């Protein structure tokens, strides 16, 4: 009883505090009909069984489309603000400080910086603060966009749903940040025959080196002339994920072969692996390559970055997000870390 009262009071207070934020009902969840004669409704989340929710919440969620404030959505659905704030606590909706556009952003004609993102979430995880600060400066290339992994049990029958969920997540991130993304269409490691348990420890296979690496080199070589003045941000491969290592080394080799100045070749710190204290093979693989460390302050947008990452619900539990904020803390500042070739 006491716990229930505390929950209602907290949601009442937070609903008033967050009334001017814009709730967005995440696409991972679908509303359904009632469960028996109790007057409630249901929500199904990805491949989980349906669960019951209050009929008032089911009435208000369709108005949480990112174009209305929490207060406006509550009025439109004839529900309380505390009810809709409850959707946030139950991981059904995120809260964004500005309206979320319906349309994807148009790619800039001359982006200042190119991010090579091995998987769909890597750019936002590792450089989300910078994306939020200067979105028009960036263009993201996602490398391995034919994918098979989410954080729930799955079978091969789930692969279309996984790809659809991950594409929708990226499109939402793009709309929230205003940063364009382009998919390169390569298969991630499990679809190339690598066991999930081995992808952080195994070396590239003969097929990776004979087939995938030349294709990656060619792809990056063709991209470089399109962005002759851009800085390039590659994964540092903290965590030693085989996909990150292959993308990093192919991109670096292509950039050097094209004569791109070292000062424009950067390596971002891969999250969440860096937050777990994991390491990179960079110095082992490139022992004679000198780099300098750099930091970028993101204190003004750190909370917004954490909220942004809630969109990757198929990949990250919301319980993981506080450790990313803790890792970003540096004294009284919050930073993102990267490195530049000397």
mmCIF file of C-alpha atoms in Angstrom:
data_model
loop_
_atom_site.group_PDB
_atom_site.id
_atom_site.type_symbol
_atom_site.label_atom_id
_atom_site.label_comp_id
_atom_site.label_asym_id
_atom_site.label_seq_id
_atom_site.Cartn_x
_atom_site.Cartn_y
_atom_site.Cartn_z
ATOM 1 C CA UNK A 1 0.000 0.000 0.000
ATOM 2 C CA UNK A 2 2.757 2.455 0.996
ATOM 3 C CA UNK A 3 4.725 1.666 -2.147
ATOM 4 C CA UNK A 4 1.667 2.266 -4.307
ATOM 5 C CA UNK A 5 1.024 5.621 -2.630
ATOM 6 C CA UNK A 6 4.640 6.658 -3.168
ATOM 7 C CA UNK A 7 4.422 5.716 -6.841
ATOM 8 C CA UNK A 8 1.234 7.739 -7.336
ATOM 9 C CA UNK A 9 2.692 10.754 -5.533
ATOM 10 C CA UNK A 10 5.955 10.592 -7.489
ATOM 11 C CA UNK A 11 4.125 10.351 -10.791
ATOM 12 C CA UNK A 12 1.846 13.227 -9.843
ATOM 13 C CA UNK A 13 4.827 15.461 -9.034
ATOM 14 C CA UNK A 14 6.883 14.377 -12.043
ATOM 15 C CA UNK A 15 3.914 14.710 -14.377
ATOM 16 C CA UNK A 16 3.659 18.373 -13.414
ATOM 17 C CA UNK A 17 7.434 18.894 -13.631
ATOM 18 C CA UNK A 18 7.701 17.284 -17.067
ATOM 19 C CA UNK A 19 4.482 18.725 -18.493
ATOM 20 C CA UNK A 20 6.260 20.728 -21.227
ATOM 21 C CA UNK A 21 8.342 17.841 -22.540
ATOM 22 C CA UNK A 22 7.241 15.846 -25.588
ATOM 23 C CA UNK A 23 6.388 12.177 -24.943
ATOM 24 C CA UNK A 24 6.967 9.636 -27.695
ATOM 25 C CA UNK A 25 5.337 6.199 -27.555
ATOM 26 C CA UNK A 26 8.122 3.883 -28.696
ATOM 27 C CA UNK A 27 7.494 1.719 -31.724
ATOM 28 C CA UNK A 28 8.677 -1.370 -29.824
ATOM 29 C CA UNK A 29 5.300 -1.494 -28.089
ATOM 30 C CA UNK A 30 1.887 -2.129 -29.638
ATOM 31 C CA UNK A 31 -1.467 -1.559 -28.005
ATOM 32 C CA UNK A 32 -3.983 -4.399 -28.008
ATOM 33 C CA UNK A 33 -7.444 -5.183 -26.702
ATOM 34 C CA UNK A 34 -8.541 -5.895 -23.172
ATOM 35 C CA UNK A 35 -7.691 -8.895 -21.017
ATOM 36 C CA UNK A 36 -10.995 -10.159 -19.763
ATOM 37 C CA UNK A 37 -13.723 -8.064 -18.226
ATOM 38 C CA UNK A 38 -11.613 -5.709 -16.142
ATOM 39 C CA UNK A 39 -11.898 -2.755 -18.494
ATOM 40 C CA UNK A 40 -8.152 -2.581 -19.097
ATOM 41 C CA UNK A 41 -6.081 -3.036 -22.225
ATOM 42 C CA UNK A 42 -2.828 -4.706 -23.219
ATOM 43 C CA UNK A 43 0.539 -3.817 -24.656
ATOM 44 C CA UNK A 44 2.867 -6.194 -26.458
ATOM 45 C CA UNK A 45 6.575 -5.358 -26.451
ATOM 46 C CA UNK A 46 8.546 -6.923 -29.303
ATOM 47 C CA UNK A 47 8.520 -10.690 -28.764
ATOM 48 C CA UNK A 48 7.196 -10.608 -25.214
ATOM 49 C CA UNK A 49 3.775 -11.815 -24.149
ATOM 50 C CA UNK A 50 1.054 -9.134 -23.869
ATOM 51 C CA UNK A 51 0.703 -7.464 -20.474
ATOM 52 C CA UNK A 52 -2.148 -5.543 -19.026
ATOM 53 C CA UNK A 53 -2.174 -1.760 -18.695
ATOM 54 C CA UNK A 54 -4.813 0.639 -17.426
ATOM 55 C CA UNK A 55 -7.458 1.649 -19.938
ATOM 56 C CA UNK A 56 -6.664 5.307 -19.204
ATOM 57 C CA UNK A 57 -3.046 4.765 -20.227
ATOM 58 C CA UNK A 58 -4.123 2.961 -23.396
ATOM 59 C CA UNK A 59 -6.351 5.944 -24.157
ATOM 60 C CA UNK A 60 -3.533 8.456 -23.777
ATOM 61 C CA UNK A 61 -0.614 6.670 -25.443
ATOM 62 C CA UNK A 62 -1.745 7.246 -29.071
ATOM 63 C CA UNK A 63 -1.412 10.989 -28.447
ATOM 64 C CA UNK A 64 2.225 10.577 -27.375
ATOM 65 C CA UNK A 65 3.596 11.047 -30.881
ATOM 66 C CA UNK A 66 6.343 13.585 -30.203
ATOM 67 C CA UNK A 67 4.317 16.536 -31.496
ATOM 68 C CA UNK A 68 2.398 17.285 -28.286
ATOM 69 C CA UNK A 69 3.695 18.151 -24.857
ATOM 70 C CA UNK A 70 2.858 15.785 -22.045
ATOM 71 C CA UNK A 71 0.212 18.255 -20.893
ATOM 72 C CA UNK A 72 -1.310 18.471 -24.384
ATOM 73 C CA UNK A 73 -1.290 14.696 -24.844
ATOM 74 C CA UNK A 74 -2.984 14.264 -21.477
ATOM 75 C CA UNK A 75 -5.736 16.696 -22.461
ATOM 76 C CA UNK A 76 -6.199 15.073 -25.863
ATOM 77 C CA UNK A 77 -6.551 11.629 -24.304
ATOM 78 C CA UNK A 78 -8.632 12.843 -21.361
ATOM 79 C CA UNK A 79 -6.102 11.348 -18.925
ATOM 80 C CA UNK A 80 -3.912 12.761 -16.197
ATOM 81 C CA UNK A 81 -0.338 13.935 -16.682
ATOM 82 C CA UNK A 82 0.716 11.484 -13.962
ATOM 83 C CA UNK A 83 -0.810 8.656 -15.975
ATOM 84 C CA UNK A 84 1.293 9.499 -19.034
ATOM 85 C CA UNK A 85 4.384 10.013 -16.930
ATOM 86 C CA UNK A 86 3.788 6.455 -15.755
ATOM 87 C CA UNK A 87 4.329 5.348 -19.371
ATOM 88 C CA UNK A 88 7.814 6.809 -19.121
ATOM 89 C CA UNK A 89 8.584 4.923 -15.913
ATOM 90 C CA UNK A 90 7.319 1.729 -17.505
ATOM 91 C CA UNK A 91 9.667 2.221 -20.507
ATOM 92 C CA UNK A 92 6.832 2.683 -22.975
ATOM 93 C CA UNK A 93 7.670 6.268 -23.931
ATOM 94 C CA UNK A 94 10.602 8.662 -23.816
ATOM 95 C CA UNK A 95 10.437 12.395 -23.099
ATOM 96 C CA UNK A 96 12.129 14.827 -25.493
ATOM 97 C CA UNK A 97 12.694 18.576 -24.938
ATOM 98 C CA UNK A 98 11.508 19.627 -28.422
ATOM 99 C CA UNK A 99 8.907 18.398 -30.933
ATOM 100 C CA UNK A 100 10.055 15.351 -32.909
ATOM 101 C CA UNK A 101 9.656 15.909 -36.684
ATOM 102 C CA UNK A 102 7.748 13.397 -38.768
ATOM 103 C CA UNK A 103 10.251 13.580 -41.629
ATOM 104 C CA UNK A 104 13.852 12.446 -41.720
ATOM 105 C CA UNK A 105 16.433 15.249 -42.044
ATOM 106 C CA UNK A 106 18.021 16.046 -45.372
ATOM 107 C CA UNK A 107 21.696 15.120 -45.513
ATOM 108 C CA UNK A 108 24.026 18.148 -45.541
ATOM 109 C CA UNK A 109 25.772 18.766 -48.843
ATOM 110 C CA UNK A 110 29.147 19.299 -47.161
ATOM 111 C CA UNK A 111 29.206 17.789 -43.665
ATOM 112 C CA UNK A 112 32.163 18.800 -41.543
ATOM 113 C CA UNK A 113 32.484 15.364 -39.973
ATOM 114 C CA UNK A 114 31.777 11.807 -41.099
ATOM 115 C CA UNK A 115 31.124 9.076 -38.534
ATOM 116 C CA UNK A 116 31.742 5.454 -39.456
ATOM 117 C CA UNK A 117 29.301 3.595 -37.197
ATOM 118 C CA UNK A 118 29.788 -0.185 -37.311
ATOM 119 C CA UNK A 119 26.287 -0.878 -36.016
ATOM 120 C CA UNK A 120 23.224 1.312 -35.884
ATOM 121 C CA UNK A 121 23.650 2.450 -32.281
ATOM 122 C CA UNK A 122 27.405 3.063 -32.142
ATOM 123 C CA UNK A 123 27.442 6.672 -33.341
ATOM 124 C CA UNK A 124 24.813 7.886 -30.872
ATOM 125 C CA UNK A 125 26.296 5.890 -27.997
ATOM 126 C CA UNK A 126 29.811 7.153 -28.544
ATOM 127 C CA UNK A 127 29.296 10.639 -30.018
ATOM 128 C CA UNK A 128 25.685 11.469 -29.139
ATOM 129 C CA UNK A 129 26.654 14.594 -27.226
ATOM 130 C CA UNK A 130 28.442 16.056 -30.213
ATOM 131 C CA UNK A 131 25.569 15.079 -32.513
ATOM 132 C CA UNK A 132 23.157 17.006 -30.312
ATOM 133 C CA UNK A 133 25.388 20.078 -30.103
ATOM 134 C CA UNK A 134 26.059 20.518 -33.828
ATOM 135 C CA UNK A 135 23.807 18.148 -35.818
ATOM 136 C CA UNK A 136 24.360 19.829 -39.168
ATOM 137 C CA UNK A 137 28.084 19.156 -38.901
ATOM 138 C CA UNK A 138 27.669 15.378 -39.081
ATOM 139 C CA UNK A 139 26.767 12.590 -41.465
ATOM 140 C CA UNK A 140 26.700 8.965 -40.280
ATOM 141 C CA UNK A 141 27.495 5.888 -42.357
ATOM 142 C CA UNK A 142 26.173 2.697 -40.739
ATOM 143 C CA UNK A 143 28.251 -0.264 -41.899
ATOM 144 C CA UNK A 144 26.661 -3.538 -40.745
ATOM 145 C CA UNK A 145 22.959 -2.884 -41.208
ATOM 146 C CA UNK A 146 21.901 -6.459 -42.015
ATOM 147 C CA UNK A 147 21.564 -7.537 -38.423
ATOM 148 C CA UNK A 148 20.395 -10.369 -36.211
ATOM 149 C CA UNK A 149 20.822 -9.237 -32.592
ATOM 150 C CA UNK A 150 18.647 -7.690 -29.943
ATOM 151 C CA UNK A 151 18.775 -8.085 -26.154
ATOM 152 C CA UNK A 152 15.943 -10.626 -26.027
ATOM 153 C CA UNK A 153 15.876 -14.316 -26.897
ATOM 154 C CA UNK A 154 15.357 -14.768 -30.617
ATOM 155 C CA UNK A 155 15.272 -17.294 -33.426
ATOM 156 C CA UNK A 156 15.866 -16.960 -37.145
ATOM 157 C CA UNK A 157 12.142 -16.303 -37.510
ATOM 158 C CA UNK A 158 12.683 -13.039 -35.607
ATOM 159 C CA UNK A 159 15.281 -11.646 -38.037
ATOM 160 C CA UNK A 160 12.831 -9.508 -40.074
ATOM 161 C CA UNK A 161 11.404 -8.041 -36.861
ATOM 162 C CA UNK A 162 14.900 -7.333 -35.532
ATOM 163 C CA UNK A 163 15.926 -5.494 -38.680
ATOM 164 C CA UNK A 164 12.667 -3.528 -38.714
ATOM 165 C CA UNK A 165 13.044 -2.575 -35.044
ATOM 166 C CA UNK A 166 16.630 -1.429 -35.498
ATOM 167 C CA UNK A 167 15.855 0.583 -38.627
ATOM 168 C CA UNK A 168 12.973 2.298 -36.836
ATOM 169 C CA UNK A 169 15.270 3.092 -33.903
ATOM 170 C CA UNK A 170 17.791 4.750 -36.198
ATOM 171 C CA UNK A 171 15.116 6.718 -37.990
ATOM 172 C CA UNK A 172 13.812 7.972 -34.648
ATOM 173 C CA UNK A 173 17.329 8.951 -33.559
ATOM 174 C CA UNK A 174 17.804 10.754 -36.865
ATOM 175 C CA UNK A 175 14.556 12.675 -36.405
ATOM 176 C CA UNK A 176 15.409 13.541 -32.789
ATOM 177 C CA UNK A 177 18.922 14.790 -33.527
ATOM 178 C CA UNK A 178 18.519 16.115 -37.065
ATOM 179 C CA UNK A 179 21.517 14.002 -38.171
ATOM 180 C CA UNK A 180 21.264 12.028 -41.418
ATOM 181 C CA UNK A 181 22.327 8.396 -41.660
ATOM 182 C CA UNK A 182 23.232 6.298 -44.692
ATOM 183 C CA UNK A 183 23.241 2.486 -44.583
ATOM 184 C CA UNK A 184 26.053 0.558 -46.257
ATOM 185 C CA UNK A 185 24.282 -2.794 -46.122
ATOM 186 C CA UNK A 186 26.907 -5.231 -44.811
ATOM 187 C CA UNK A 187 26.111 -8.278 -42.669
ATOM 188 C CA UNK A 188 27.154 -8.195 -39.016
ATOM 189 C CA UNK A 189 29.415 -10.900 -37.573
ATOM 190 C CA UNK A 190 26.815 -13.503 -36.445
ATOM 191 C CA UNK A 191 25.336 -13.567 -39.949
ATOM 192 C CA UNK A 192 28.824 -14.181 -41.347
ATOM 193 C CA UNK A 193 29.197 -17.328 -39.238
ATOM 194 C CA UNK A 194 30.803 -15.910 -36.060
ATOM 195 C CA UNK A 195 29.386 -17.197 -32.770
ATOM 196 C CA UNK A 196 28.077 -14.410 -30.551
ATOM 197 C CA UNK A 197 30.247 -15.635 -27.668
ATOM 198 C CA UNK A 198 33.364 -15.159 -29.816
ATOM 199 C CA UNK A 199 32.802 -11.782 -31.488
ATOM 200 C CA UNK A 200 34.757 -9.869 -28.809
ATOM 201 C CA UNK A 201 37.727 -12.242 -28.837
ATOM 202 C CA UNK A 202 38.049 -13.849 -32.258
ATOM 203 C CA UNK A 203 40.207 -12.583 -35.090
ATOM 204 C CA UNK A 204 38.790 -11.925 -38.557
ATOM 205 C CA UNK A 205 38.168 -15.145 -40.417
ATOM 206 C CA UNK A 206 39.781 -15.991 -43.781
ATOM 207 C CA UNK A 207 36.454 -15.096 -45.410
ATOM 208 C CA UNK A 208 36.414 -11.752 -43.590
ATOM 209 C CA UNK A 209 39.875 -10.934 -44.939
ATOM 210 C CA UNK A 210 39.387 -12.328 -48.423
ATOM 211 C CA UNK A 211 35.843 -11.147 -49.094
ATOM 212 C CA UNK A 212 34.621 -8.551 -46.602
ATOM 213 C CA UNK A 213 37.750 -6.433 -46.110
ATOM 214 C CA UNK A 214 38.267 -5.718 -49.862
ATOM 215 C CA UNK A 215 34.622 -4.703 -50.144
ATOM 216 C CA UNK A 216 34.924 -2.391 -47.138
ATOM 217 C CA UNK A 217 38.096 -0.850 -48.555
ATOM 218 C CA UNK A 218 36.377 -0.219 -51.865
ATOM 219 C CA UNK A 219 33.295 1.266 -50.190
ATOM 220 C CA UNK A 220 35.333 3.668 -48.070
ATOM 221 C CA UNK A 221 37.591 4.563 -51.005
ATOM 222 C CA UNK A 222 34.502 5.587 -52.961
ATOM 223 C CA UNK A 223 33.115 7.647 -50.056
ATOM 224 C CA UNK A 224 36.248 9.682 -49.376
ATOM 225 C CA UNK A 225 36.125 11.832 -52.564
ATOM 226 C CA UNK A 226 32.533 12.769 -51.735
ATOM 227 C CA UNK A 227 33.718 14.483 -48.546
ATOM 228 C CA UNK A 228 37.106 16.015 -49.410
ATOM 229 C CA UNK A 229 37.171 18.516 -46.533
ATOM 230 C CA UNK A 230 35.564 16.400 -43.804
ATOM 231 C CA UNK A 231 37.020 15.053 -40.588
ATOM 232 C CA UNK A 232 36.495 11.302 -40.180
ATOM 233 C CA UNK A 233 35.529 9.566 -36.935
ATOM 234 C CA UNK A 234 36.191 5.821 -36.788
ATOM 235 C CA UNK A 235 35.601 3.349 -33.956
ATOM 236 C CA UNK A 236 38.615 2.848 -31.671
ATOM 237 C CA UNK A 237 37.354 -0.735 -31.180
ATOM 238 C CA UNK A 238 37.256 -0.626 -27.393
ATOM 239 C CA UNK A 239 35.724 -3.966 -26.501
ATOM 240 C CA UNK A 240 37.517 -5.551 -29.483
ATOM 241 C CA UNK A 241 34.303 -6.339 -31.361
ATOM 242 C CA UNK A 242 35.352 -7.967 -34.624
ATOM 243 C CA UNK A 243 33.024 -5.740 -36.665
ATOM 244 C CA UNK A 244 34.454 -2.589 -35.104
ATOM 245 C CA UNK A 245 38.028 -3.722 -35.783
ATOM 246 C CA UNK A 246 37.341 -4.578 -39.413
ATOM 247 C CA UNK A 247 35.540 -1.285 -40.074
ATOM 248 C CA UNK A 248 38.222 0.759 -38.286
ATOM 249 C CA UNK A 249 41.180 -0.774 -40.092
ATOM 250 C CA UNK A 250 39.588 -0.714 -43.538
ATOM 251 C CA UNK A 251 38.503 2.919 -43.128
ATOM 252 C CA UNK A 252 41.882 4.003 -41.767
ATOM 253 C CA UNK A 253 43.741 2.273 -44.581
ATOM 254 C CA UNK A 254 41.452 3.830 -47.201
ATOM 255 C CA UNK A 255 41.851 7.305 -45.696
ATOM 256 C CA UNK A 256 45.622 7.057 -45.557
ATOM 257 C CA UNK A 257 45.817 5.692 -49.089
ATOM 258 C CA UNK A 258 43.705 8.636 -50.244
ATOM 259 C CA UNK A 259 46.143 11.064 -48.616
ATOM 260 C CA UNK A 260 43.734 12.414 -45.988
ATOM 261 C CA UNK A 261 45.724 14.386 -43.440
ATOM 262 C CA UNK A 262 46.278 12.672 -40.095
ATOM 263 C CA UNK A 263 44.706 15.610 -38.283
ATOM 264 C CA UNK A 264 41.368 14.726 -39.890
ATOM 265 C CA UNK A 265 41.393 11.046 -38.844
ATOM 266 C CA UNK A 266 39.908 10.474 -35.391
ATOM 267 C CA UNK A 267 38.888 7.449 -33.340
ATOM 268 C CA UNK A 268 35.941 7.686 -30.961
ATOM 269 C CA UNK A 269 35.682 5.786 -27.696
ATOM 270 C CA UNK A 270 33.294 2.872 -28.207
ATOM 271 C CA UNK A 271 30.458 2.810 -25.692
ATOM 272 C CA UNK A 272 29.134 1.004 -23.715
ATOM 273 C CA UNK A 273 32.328 -1.077 -23.777
ATOM 274 C CA UNK A 274 34.552 1.729 -22.507
ATOM 275 C CA UNK A 275 32.201 2.279 -19.575
ATOM 276 C CA UNK A 276 32.811 -1.346 -18.590
ATOM 277 C CA UNK A 277 36.569 -0.849 -18.532
ATOM 278 C CA UNK A 278 37.239 -2.881 -21.678
ATOM 279 C CA UNK A 279 40.267 -2.308 -23.900
ATOM 280 C CA UNK A 280 41.171 -1.881 -27.562
ATOM 281 C CA UNK A 281 43.606 -3.778 -29.756
ATOM 282 C CA UNK A 282 44.644 -0.556 -31.530
ATOM 283 C CA UNK A 283 48.145 -0.356 -30.095
ATOM 284 C CA UNK A 284 48.726 -4.065 -30.700
ATOM 285 C CA UNK A 285 47.489 -3.896 -34.294
ATOM 286 C CA UNK A 286 49.135 -0.545 -35.100
ATOM 287 C CA UNK A 287 52.186 -0.393 -32.803
ATOM 288 C CA UNK A 288 53.949 2.345 -34.765
ATOM 289 C CA UNK A 289 50.907 4.569 -35.214
ATOM 290 C CA UNK A 290 50.977 7.581 -32.889
ATOM 291 C CA UNK A 291 47.782 9.174 -31.595
ATOM 292 C CA UNK A 292 46.856 12.069 -29.341
ATOM 293 C CA UNK A 293 44.005 12.033 -26.856
ATOM 294 C CA UNK A 294 41.199 14.566 -27.086
ATOM 295 C CA UNK A 295 38.078 15.326 -25.074
ATOM 296 C CA UNK A 296 34.896 17.131 -26.007
ATOM 297 C CA UNK A 297 32.758 18.672 -23.291
ATOM 298 C CA UNK A 298 29.058 17.727 -23.491
ATOM 299 C CA UNK A 299 27.812 18.859 -20.078
ATOM 300 C CA UNK A 300 25.039 21.012 -21.538
ATOM 301 C CA UNK A 301 23.508 18.009 -23.312
ATOM 302 C CA UNK A 302 24.497 14.991 -21.198
ATOM 303 C CA UNK A 303 20.978 14.400 -19.885
ATOM 304 C CA UNK A 304 19.573 14.850 -23.377
ATOM 305 C CA UNK A 305 22.081 12.288 -24.686
ATOM 306 C CA UNK A 306 20.967 9.756 -22.082
ATOM 307 C CA UNK A 307 17.347 10.370 -23.041
ATOM 308 C CA UNK A 308 18.237 9.984 -26.717
ATOM 309 C CA UNK A 309 19.658 6.515 -26.068
ATOM 310 C CA UNK A 310 16.324 5.329 -24.673
ATOM 311 C CA UNK A 311 15.282 5.025 -28.313
ATOM 312 C CA UNK A 312 17.573 1.992 -28.638
ATOM 313 C CA UNK A 313 15.231 -0.079 -26.492
ATOM 314 C CA UNK A 314 15.911 -3.299 -28.415
ATOM 315 C CA UNK A 315 19.642 -2.972 -27.686
ATOM 316 C CA UNK A 316 19.968 -1.358 -24.260
ATOM 317 C CA UNK A 317 18.056 -1.775 -21.047
ATOM 318 C CA UNK A 318 17.286 1.584 -19.492
ATOM 319 C CA UNK A 319 19.058 0.347 -16.377
ATOM 320 C CA UNK A 320 22.352 0.508 -18.303
ATOM 321 C CA UNK A 321 22.086 4.216 -19.043
ATOM 322 C CA UNK A 322 23.208 5.677 -15.687
ATOM 323 C CA UNK A 323 26.609 3.988 -16.034
ATOM 324 C CA UNK A 324 27.122 5.863 -19.314
ATOM 325 C CA UNK A 325 26.543 9.180 -17.548
ATOM 326 C CA UNK A 326 28.876 8.143 -14.730
ATOM 327 C CA UNK A 327 31.555 7.218 -17.245
ATOM 328 C CA UNK A 328 31.205 10.599 -18.995
ATOM 329 C CA UNK A 329 31.834 12.478 -15.744
ATOM 330 C CA UNK A 330 35.261 14.091 -15.490
ATOM 331 C CA UNK A 331 35.500 16.272 -12.421
ATOM 332 C CA UNK A 332 32.715 18.800 -12.751
ATOM 333 C CA UNK A 333 32.434 18.232 -16.509
ATOM 334 C CA UNK A 334 30.907 15.606 -18.756
ATOM 335 C CA UNK A 335 32.932 14.595 -21.774
ATOM 336 C CA UNK A 336 33.192 12.312 -24.778
ATOM 337 C CA UNK A 337 36.659 10.947 -25.502
ATOM 338 C CA UNK A 338 38.395 10.334 -28.816
ATOM 339 C CA UNK A 339 41.870 10.192 -30.361
ATOM 340 C CA UNK A 340 43.538 11.720 -33.427
ATOM 341 C CA UNK A 341 46.371 10.460 -35.597
ATOM 342 C CA UNK A 342 49.607 12.389 -35.190
#
